[in-house]
GROMACS .gro file of C-alpha atoms in nm:
model
  385
    1LEU     CA    1  10.730   1.458  -1.876
    2PHE     CA    2  11.065   1.541  -1.714
    3ARG     CA    3  11.111   1.190  -1.575
    4PRO     CA    4  11.033   0.931  -1.844
    5ASP     CA    5  11.033   0.655  -1.583
    6GLY     CA    6  10.844   0.858  -1.322
    7ILE     CA    7  10.508   0.759  -1.173
    8GLN     CA    8  10.240   1.005  -1.062
    9ILE     CA    9   9.986   0.899  -0.798
   10VAL     CA   10   9.655   1.087  -0.796
   11VAL     CA   11   9.405   1.041  -0.512
   12THR     CA   12   9.053   1.122  -0.630
   13PRO     CA   13   8.721   1.109  -0.441
   14LEU     CA   14   8.491   0.968  -0.710
   15ASN     CA   15   8.541   0.653  -0.917
   16LEU     CA   16   8.374   0.811  -1.219
   17LEU     CA   17   8.611   1.106  -1.196
   18GLY     CA   18   8.903   0.864  -1.183
   19LYS     CA   19   8.788   0.697  -1.503
   20GLN     CA   20   8.757   1.036  -1.672
   21ASN     CA   21   9.114   1.115  -1.569
   22VAL     CA   22   9.240   0.790  -1.721
   23THR     CA   23   9.055   0.862  -2.046
   24SER     CA   24   9.198   1.216  -2.066
   25LEU     CA   25   9.551   1.092  -1.999
   26ALA     CA   26   9.516   0.822  -2.266
   27LYS     CA   27   9.433   1.094  -2.521
   28ALA     CA   28   9.760   1.263  -2.422
   29GLY     CA   29   9.951   0.939  -2.473
   30ILE     CA   30  10.004   0.869  -2.101
   31ARG     CA   31   9.927   0.518  -1.974
   32ALA     CA   32   9.710   0.538  -1.664
   33ILE     CA   33   9.493   0.313  -1.451
   34THR     CA   34   9.228   0.381  -1.188
   35ILE     CA   35   9.225   0.166  -0.875
   36SER     CA   36   8.891   0.131  -0.697
   37SER     CA   37   8.716  -0.156  -0.522
   38GLU     CA   38   8.617  -0.286  -0.866
   39THR     CA   39   8.965  -0.272  -1.021
   40ALA     CA   40   9.190  -0.358  -0.724
   41THR     CA   41   9.275  -0.699  -0.873
   42PRO     CA   42   9.601  -0.899  -0.851
   43VAL     CA   43   9.646  -0.862  -1.228
   44ASN     CA   44   9.627  -0.483  -1.212
   45PHE     CA   45   9.865  -0.458  -0.917
   46GLN     CA   46  10.108  -0.687  -1.094
   47ALA     CA   47  10.104  -0.447  -1.391
   48ILE     CA   48  10.162  -0.153  -1.156
   49ARG     CA   49  10.460  -0.327  -0.995
   50ALA     CA   50  10.597  -0.390  -1.343
   51PHE     CA   51  10.582  -0.012  -1.403
   52HIS     CA   52  10.335  -0.049  -1.687
   53TYR     CA   53  10.151   0.274  -1.592
   54ARG     CA   54  10.282   0.630  -1.565
   55THR     CA   55   9.983   0.756  -1.366
   56ILE     CA   56   9.786   0.569  -1.100
   57VAL     CA   57   9.452   0.721  -1.002
   58VAL     CA   58   9.331   0.575  -0.673
   59SER     CA   59   9.043   0.623  -0.430
   60PRO     CA   60   9.116   0.724  -0.067
   61LYS     CA   61   8.969   0.394   0.048
   62GLN     CA   62   9.214   0.190  -0.160
   63ILE     CA   63   9.527   0.389  -0.083
   64MET     CA   64   9.458   0.376   0.292
   65LYS     CA   65   9.321   0.020   0.307
   66PRO     CA   66   9.488  -0.165   0.598
   67ASP     CA   67   9.716  -0.442   0.466
   68GLY     CA   68   9.599  -0.359   0.114
   69ASP     CA   69   9.804  -0.401  -0.202
   70PHE     CA   70   9.844  -0.028  -0.246
   71LYS     CA   71   9.985   0.017   0.100
   72SER     CA   72  10.248  -0.247   0.027
   73LEU     CA   73  10.336  -0.057  -0.291
   74LEU     CA   74  10.402   0.259  -0.092
   75LYS     CA   75  10.637   0.066   0.136
   76SER     CA   76  10.835  -0.073  -0.159
   77LEU     CA   77  11.162   0.121  -0.190
   78LEU     CA   78  11.190   0.035  -0.559
   79PHE     CA   79  10.838   0.153  -0.637
   80ILE     CA   80  10.849   0.467  -0.424
   81SER     CA   81  11.180   0.570  -0.583
   82ARG     CA   82  10.993   0.609  -0.911
   83VAL     CA   83  10.707   0.817  -0.767
   84VAL     CA   84  10.731   1.183  -0.869
   85SER     CA   85  10.469   1.312  -0.624
   86ILE     CA   86  10.131   1.244  -0.466
   87VAL     CA   87   9.835   1.455  -0.579
   88ILE     CA   88   9.518   1.475  -0.370
   89ASP     CA   89   9.251   1.610  -0.602
   90GLU     CA   90   8.934   1.783  -0.480
   91VAL     CA   91   9.101   1.812  -0.141
   92HIS     CA   92   8.810   2.006   0.010
   93CYS     CA   93   8.644   1.665   0.050
   94LEU     CA   94   8.872   1.599   0.348
   95THR     CA   95   8.674   1.848   0.553
   96GLU     CA   96   8.335   1.811   0.384
   97TRP     CA   97   8.315   1.431   0.363
   98GLY     CA   98   8.544   1.320   0.644
   99ASP     CA   99   8.261   1.259   0.890
  100PHE     CA  100   8.092   0.991   0.679
  101ARG     CA  101   8.394   0.872   0.478
  102PRO     CA  102   8.659   0.806   0.745
  103GLU     CA  103   8.920   0.704   0.487
  104TYR     CA  104   8.946   1.074   0.396
  105ARG     CA  105   9.062   1.159   0.747
  106GLN     CA  106   9.310   0.871   0.732
  107LEU     CA  107   9.493   1.036   0.442
  108GLY     CA  108   9.679   1.229   0.710
  109ARG     CA  109   9.870   0.909   0.787
  110LEU     CA  110  10.041   0.926   0.447
  111CYS     CA  111  10.308   1.148   0.600
  112TYR     CA  112  10.413   0.854   0.820
  113ILE     CA  113  10.426   0.611   0.525
  114LEU     CA  114  10.590   0.823   0.254
  115PRO     CA  115  10.947   0.954   0.252
  116SER     CA  116  10.974   1.296   0.414
  117ASN     CA  117  11.094   1.451   0.088
  118MET     CA  118  10.797   1.324  -0.117
  119PRO     CA  119  10.618   1.624  -0.277
  120LEU     CA  120  10.248   1.645  -0.193
  121LEU     CA  121  10.016   1.852  -0.412
  122VAL     CA  122   9.662   1.924  -0.295
  123ALA     CA  123   9.417   2.080  -0.539
  124SER     CA  124   9.068   2.225  -0.528
  125ALA     CA  125   8.872   2.494  -0.709
  126THR     CA  126   8.672   2.577  -0.396
  127LEU     CA  127   8.911   2.606  -0.105
  128THR     CA  128   8.842   2.875   0.154
  129LYS     CA  129   9.110   2.999   0.395
  130ALA     CA  130   8.946   2.809   0.680
  131ALA     CA  131   8.935   2.487   0.478
  132LEU     CA  132   9.301   2.525   0.377
  133SER     CA  133   9.396   2.566   0.743
  134ASP     CA  134   9.206   2.249   0.834
  135ILE     CA  135   9.361   2.054   0.547
  136THR     CA  136   9.719   2.150   0.628
  137ARG     CA  137   9.653   2.035   0.985
  138LEU     CA  138   9.488   1.707   0.880
  139LEU     CA  139   9.765   1.624   0.633
  140HIS     CA  140  10.043   1.736   0.872
  141ILE     CA  141  10.183   1.982   0.617
  142GLN     CA  142  10.456   2.197   0.775
  143ALA     CA  143  10.407   2.570   0.732
  144ASP     CA  144  10.769   2.631   0.629
  145LYS     CA  145  10.733   2.376   0.347
  146LEU     CA  146  10.395   2.498   0.223
  147VAL     CA  147  10.358   2.686  -0.104
  148VAL     CA  148  10.010   2.819  -0.189
  149ILE     CA  149   9.921   2.899  -0.550
  150CYS     CA  150   9.587   3.078  -0.570
  151ARG     CA  151   9.395   3.129  -0.892
  152SER     CA  152   9.058   3.299  -0.930
  153SER     CA  153   8.761   3.065  -0.926
  154ASP     CA  154   8.535   3.322  -1.091
  155ARG     CA  155   8.339   3.210  -1.396
  156PRO     CA  156   8.238   3.527  -1.585
  157ASN     CA  157   8.027   3.329  -1.832
  158ILE     CA  158   7.793   3.212  -1.553
  159LYS     CA  159   7.513   3.449  -1.452
  160ILE     CA  160   7.433   3.406  -1.083
  161GLY     CA  161   7.084   3.438  -0.936
  162VAL     CA  162   6.888   3.377  -0.616
  163ARG     CA  163   6.513   3.323  -0.606
  164LYS     CA  164   6.260   3.257  -0.331
  165ILE     CA  165   6.076   2.926  -0.328
  166ARG     CA  166   5.717   3.053  -0.345
  167TYR     CA  167   5.518   2.729  -0.357
  168THR     CA  168   5.512   2.438  -0.115
  169LEU     CA  169   5.838   2.244  -0.114
  170SER     CA  170   5.670   1.912  -0.186
  171SER     CA  171   5.505   2.047  -0.503
  172TYR     CA  172   5.834   2.143  -0.676
  173ALA     CA  173   5.623   2.396  -0.866
  174ASP     CA  174   5.911   2.646  -0.857
  175LEU     CA  175   6.095   2.417  -1.100
  176ALA     CA  176   5.809   2.410  -1.352
  177PHE     CA  177   5.968   2.684  -1.565
  178LEU     CA  178   6.220   2.426  -1.692
  179ILE     CA  179   5.948   2.252  -1.894
  180PRO     CA  180   5.696   2.517  -2.012
  181ALA     CA  181   5.324   2.440  -2.001
  182GLY     CA  182   5.196   2.294  -2.324
  183PHE     CA  183   5.531   2.147  -2.422
  184LYS     CA  184   5.476   1.902  -2.708
  185VAL     CA  185   5.662   1.661  -2.932
  186GLY     CA  186   5.852   1.851  -3.199
  187ASP     CA  187   5.920   2.157  -2.983
  188PRO     CA  188   6.287   2.255  -2.942
  189PRO     CA  189   6.437   2.047  -2.658
  190ALA     CA  190   6.482   2.201  -2.317
  191GLN     CA  191   6.827   2.343  -2.250
  192LYS     CA  192   7.043   2.104  -2.052
  193PHE     CA  193   7.004   2.146  -1.678
  194LEU     CA  194   7.122   2.004  -1.347
  195ILE     CA  195   6.921   2.041  -1.027
  196PHE     CA  196   7.114   1.962  -0.709
  197PHE     CA  197   6.949   1.825  -0.395
  198ASP     CA  198   7.096   1.731  -0.061
  199ASN     CA  199   6.895   1.413  -0.019
  200ILE     CA  200   6.798   1.136  -0.256
  201PRO     CA  201   6.418   1.124  -0.197
  202GLU     CA  202   6.379   1.493  -0.287
  203SER     CA  203   6.575   1.446  -0.609
  204ILE     CA  204   6.354   1.155  -0.714
  205ASN     CA  205   6.030   1.333  -0.620
  206ALA     CA  206   6.135   1.644  -0.812
  207ALA     CA  207   6.222   1.441  -1.121
  208CYS     CA  208   5.883   1.268  -1.106
  209SER     CA  209   5.713   1.607  -1.077
  210LEU     CA  210   5.898   1.746  -1.381
  211ARG     CA  211   5.832   1.430  -1.583
  212ARG     CA  212   5.459   1.494  -1.559
  213ARG     CA  213   5.494   1.813  -1.764
  214PRO     CA  214   5.604   1.693  -2.112
  215PRO     CA  215   5.419   1.434  -2.325
  216LEU     CA  216   5.456   1.071  -2.221
  217GLU     CA  217   5.716   0.984  -2.484
  218LEU     CA  218   5.945   1.268  -2.369
  219ARG     CA  219   5.936   1.199  -1.997
  220VAL     CA  220   6.242   0.975  -2.017
  221LYS     CA  221   6.444   1.287  -2.102
  222ILE     CA  222   6.439   1.386  -1.732
  223LYS     CA  223   6.606   1.151  -1.483
  224TRP     CA  224   6.746   1.129  -1.134
  225PHE     CA  225   7.108   1.052  -1.052
  226ASN     CA  226   7.243   0.946  -0.711
  227ALA     CA  227   7.482   0.724  -0.517
  228ASP     CA  228   7.235   0.435  -0.501
  229MET     CA  229   7.278   0.373  -0.873
  230SER     CA  230   7.538   0.146  -1.026
  231THR     CA  231   7.856   0.280  -1.180
  232THR     CA  232   7.748   0.136  -1.515
  233TYR     CA  233   7.419   0.328  -1.502
  234LYS     CA  234   7.587   0.653  -1.402
  235GLU     CA  235   7.842   0.625  -1.680
  236ALA     CA  236   7.564   0.563  -1.932
  237GLU     CA  237   7.361   0.858  -1.804
  238LEU     CA  238   7.662   1.085  -1.820
  239GLU     CA  239   7.702   0.991  -2.186
  240ASN     CA  240   7.329   1.051  -2.245
  241LEU     CA  241   7.360   1.398  -2.096
  242VAL     CA  242   7.666   1.477  -2.308
  243SER     CA  243   7.493   1.360  -2.626
  244GLY     CA  244   7.168   1.545  -2.549
  245GLU     CA  245   6.962   1.226  -2.520
  246THR     CA  246   6.892   1.334  -2.162
  247TRP     CA  247   6.781   1.694  -2.107
  248GLY     CA  248   6.839   1.722  -1.737
  249LEU     CA  249   6.918   1.542  -1.413
  250CYS     CA  250   6.782   1.581  -1.063
  251THR     CA  251   7.095   1.484  -0.877
  252THR     CA  252   7.277   1.474  -0.547
  253ALA     CA  253   7.648   1.539  -0.498
  254SER     CA  254   7.704   1.214  -0.692
  255PHE     CA  255   7.713   1.428  -1.005
  256GLY     CA  256   8.012   1.596  -0.858
  257MET     CA  257   8.366   1.709  -0.903
  258GLY     CA  258   8.515   1.685  -1.248
  259MET     CA  259   8.201   1.573  -1.430
  260ASP     CA  260   8.280   1.748  -1.754
  261VAL     CA  261   7.975   1.835  -1.967
  262ALA     CA  262   8.043   2.144  -2.177
  263ASP     CA  263   7.692   2.271  -2.247
  264ILE     CA  264   7.484   2.259  -1.929
  265PHE     CA  265   7.305   2.592  -1.950
  266LEU     CA  266   7.137   2.590  -1.610
  267ALA     CA  267   7.268   2.466  -1.274
  268ILE     CA  268   7.017   2.491  -0.990
  269GLN     CA  269   7.053   2.432  -0.616
  270TRP     CA  270   6.722   2.332  -0.456
  271ARG     CA  271   6.699   2.476  -0.104
  272ALA     CA  272   6.966   2.643   0.109
  273THR     CA  273   7.093   2.315   0.251
  274CYS     CA  274   7.462   2.317   0.151
  275LYS     CA  275   7.769   2.524   0.230
  276ILE     CA  276   7.897   2.800   0.006
  277ALA     CA  277   8.195   2.597  -0.121
  278ALA     CA  278   7.971   2.304  -0.217
  279LEU     CA  279   7.733   2.546  -0.390
  280TRP     CA  280   8.010   2.690  -0.607
  281GLN     CA  281   8.121   2.338  -0.699
  282ARG     CA  282   7.766   2.272  -0.820
  283PHE     CA  283   7.729   2.605  -0.997
  284GLY     CA  284   8.060   2.535  -1.168
  285HIS     CA  285   7.897   2.259  -1.374
  286ALA     CA  286   7.725   2.524  -1.585
  287VAL     CA  287   7.869   2.600  -1.930
  288ARG     CA  288   8.216   2.448  -1.902
  289ASN     CA  289   8.252   2.571  -2.260
  290GLN     CA  290   8.379   2.924  -2.193
  291GLU     CA  291   8.225   3.050  -2.518
  292LEU     CA  292   7.873   2.981  -2.388
  293ILE     CA  293   7.668   3.182  -2.137
  294GLY     CA  294   7.481   2.996  -1.866
  295THR     CA  295   7.292   3.055  -1.542
  296ALA     CA  296   7.343   2.934  -1.186
  297LEU     CA  297   7.039   2.968  -0.962
  298LEU     CA  298   6.982   2.914  -0.591
  299LEU     CA  299   6.618   2.846  -0.503
  300ALA     CA  300   6.600   2.916  -0.130
  301GLU     CA  301   6.330   2.892   0.134
  302LYS     CA  302   6.151   3.218   0.216
  303GLN     CA  303   6.246   3.217   0.584
  304TYR     CA  304   6.612   3.281   0.501
  305PHE     CA  305   6.549   3.616   0.331
  306ASP     CA  306   6.597   3.930   0.543
  307ASP     CA  307   6.276   4.093   0.418
  308GLU     CA  308   6.071   3.786   0.509
  309GLN     CA  309   6.228   3.773   0.857
  310GLU     CA  310   6.162   4.143   0.908
  311ALA     CA  311   5.801   4.105   0.795
  312LYS     CA  312   5.754   3.809   1.029
  313ALA     CA  313   5.902   4.004   1.321
  314ALA     CA  314   5.672   4.297   1.245
  315ARG     CA  315   5.368   4.065   1.240
  316LYS     CA  316   5.468   3.918   1.576
  317THR     CA  317   5.510   4.266   1.722
  318ARG     CA  318   5.163   4.370   1.601
  319GLN     CA  319   5.009   4.048   1.735
  320GLU     CA  320   5.176   4.097   2.073
  321GLN     CA  321   5.056   4.458   2.089
  322THR     CA  322   4.703   4.348   2.000
  323ARG     CA  323   4.711   4.075   2.266
  324LYS     CA  324   4.828   4.318   2.532
  325ARG     CA  325   4.565   4.577   2.434
  326LYS     CA  326   4.285   4.319   2.453
  327ALA     CA  327   4.410   4.196   2.789
  328LYS     CA  328   4.418   4.553   2.922
  329ASP     CA  329   4.067   4.627   2.791
  330ALA     CA  330   3.938   4.316   2.966
  331ASN     CA  331   4.122   4.402   3.290
  332LEU     CA  332   4.327   4.080   3.256
  333PRO     CA  333   4.691   4.048   3.363
  334VAL     CA  334   4.937   4.092   3.077
  335THR     CA  335   5.172   3.794   3.068
  336GLY     CA  336   5.458   3.693   2.844
  337ARG     CA  337   5.496   3.365   2.660
  338THR     CA  338   5.484   3.055   2.877
  339GLN     CA  339   5.772   2.812   2.908
  340GLY     CA  340   5.573   2.558   2.705
  341GLN     CA  341   5.517   2.808   2.427
  342ASN     CA  342   5.888   2.894   2.419
  343SER     CA  343   5.977   2.525   2.406
  344ARG     CA  344   5.743   2.464   2.113
  345SER     CA  345   5.885   2.771   1.940
  346CYS     CA  346   6.239   2.632   1.973
  347LYS     CA  347   6.130   2.298   1.827
  348ARG     CA  348   5.979   2.477   1.527
  349ARG     CA  349   6.291   2.683   1.470
  350LYS     CA  350   6.450   2.611   1.135
  351LYS     CA  351   6.804   2.486   1.106
  352GLU     CA  352   7.043   2.776   1.064
  353VAL     CA  353   7.178   2.835   0.716
  354ASP     CA  354   7.550   2.839   0.631
  355PRO     CA  355   7.686   3.196   0.683
  356GLY     CA  356   7.813   3.217   0.326
  357ILE     CA  357   7.476   3.105   0.191
  358ASP     CA  358   7.305   3.361   0.416
  359TYR     CA  359   7.513   3.641   0.263
  360LEU     CA  360   7.443   3.511  -0.087
  361ILE     CA  361   7.067   3.497  -0.031
  362ASN     CA  362   7.057   3.853   0.103
  363ALA     CA  363   7.345   4.005  -0.094
  364GLU     CA  364   7.136   4.252  -0.293
  365ASN     CA  365   6.981   4.401   0.022
  366ARG     CA  366   7.294   4.429   0.236
  367SER     CA  367   7.496   4.745   0.175
  368ALA     CA  368   7.829   4.575   0.243
  369VAL     CA  369   7.770   4.322  -0.035
  370MET     CA  370   7.514   4.434  -0.297
  371CYS     CA  371   7.624   4.165  -0.543
  372TRP     CA  372   7.582   3.787  -0.559
  373ARG     CA  373   7.916   3.735  -0.735
  374LYS     CA  374   8.100   3.933  -0.469
  375VAL     CA  375   8.007   3.673  -0.207
  376PHE     CA  376   8.201   3.406  -0.396
  377ASP     CA  377   8.489   3.645  -0.466
  378VAL     CA  378   8.528   3.710  -0.093
  379CYS     CA  379   8.492   3.344   0.008
  380PHE     CA  380   8.762   3.228  -0.234
  381ASP     CA  381   8.988   3.539  -0.227
  382ASN     CA  382   8.941   3.591  -0.600
  383ASP     CA  383   9.045   3.955  -0.577
  384THR     CA  384   9.394   3.855  -0.458
  385ALA     CA  385   9.439   3.563  -0.699
   0.00000   0.00000   0.00000
């Protein structure tokens, strides 16, 4: 706005998010283009070199592609003189996705390509202090040149809840409340929902389970959504969800950052398999319309709840006491667990839950917390924002 000939470069993690950005900018009268593997064509780069676009939204893979067209753009003195700044959106992905998307880690090399005075803006709604420290290190941001602007990530119109998974995981019976028993054609449609899973097979199996609840002609209202699907399909399903044609999606992180649907009334995380920052990203999809009230719900495995762990420990203590008493009554030596038993016990041990998720699950029963919302406030420093 202050430089009519200026160009803004935005690095974004998801192609669908990039397209949404371009659409939003077009409504504001700003010419923009998104560069992904599908749109990185000679024609588009020729238009960029001709300064046809004010904003260029690009994926990390394209901006860091060795000997790619975008890299040559960044080395062009004429082009770079017009660049206002570089924005890395959803920057928490550098730490969360860097292990399986190496191009994210390579973004740190931008400091060696760009002029030293090029402003770099990194943005995220779910950045913890630890993540910010990692990101400044990965991007080689000097402490004396760093300015941090912190805003509260709290969403007062989202009610937060945690519930135990009471039935077998493979039955998905704990999700049955979304489609009440006896649901029939002509009943009011289910409120829009998103259920997040951390693997694709579970999301598909859960969708199939839910689709058995309504009448046959309504089963298409519930679908799955993941990275294995084409961009065209995902764009169409996003539109179906916005319009209400689709009631709900069983999705992975593919329905991720920036997916803007105003009236999703229920966002659910299935199982305690993600980190606290990722969970708040997912919960944040509920009721983007601030005038609506929605619910965010974590359905977690029983073994992560303090009361269940205490009950299990008490049962083991009683069993051990009974075993010792019987051994004493029979004049048998009292022995501890064998090495083989300990080994089998270790193999059965469940993967430890993220510390933030652990506090969230047990917040109501821990005197230092006593509130689910407080866990997020502490993680994201909302009280100091």
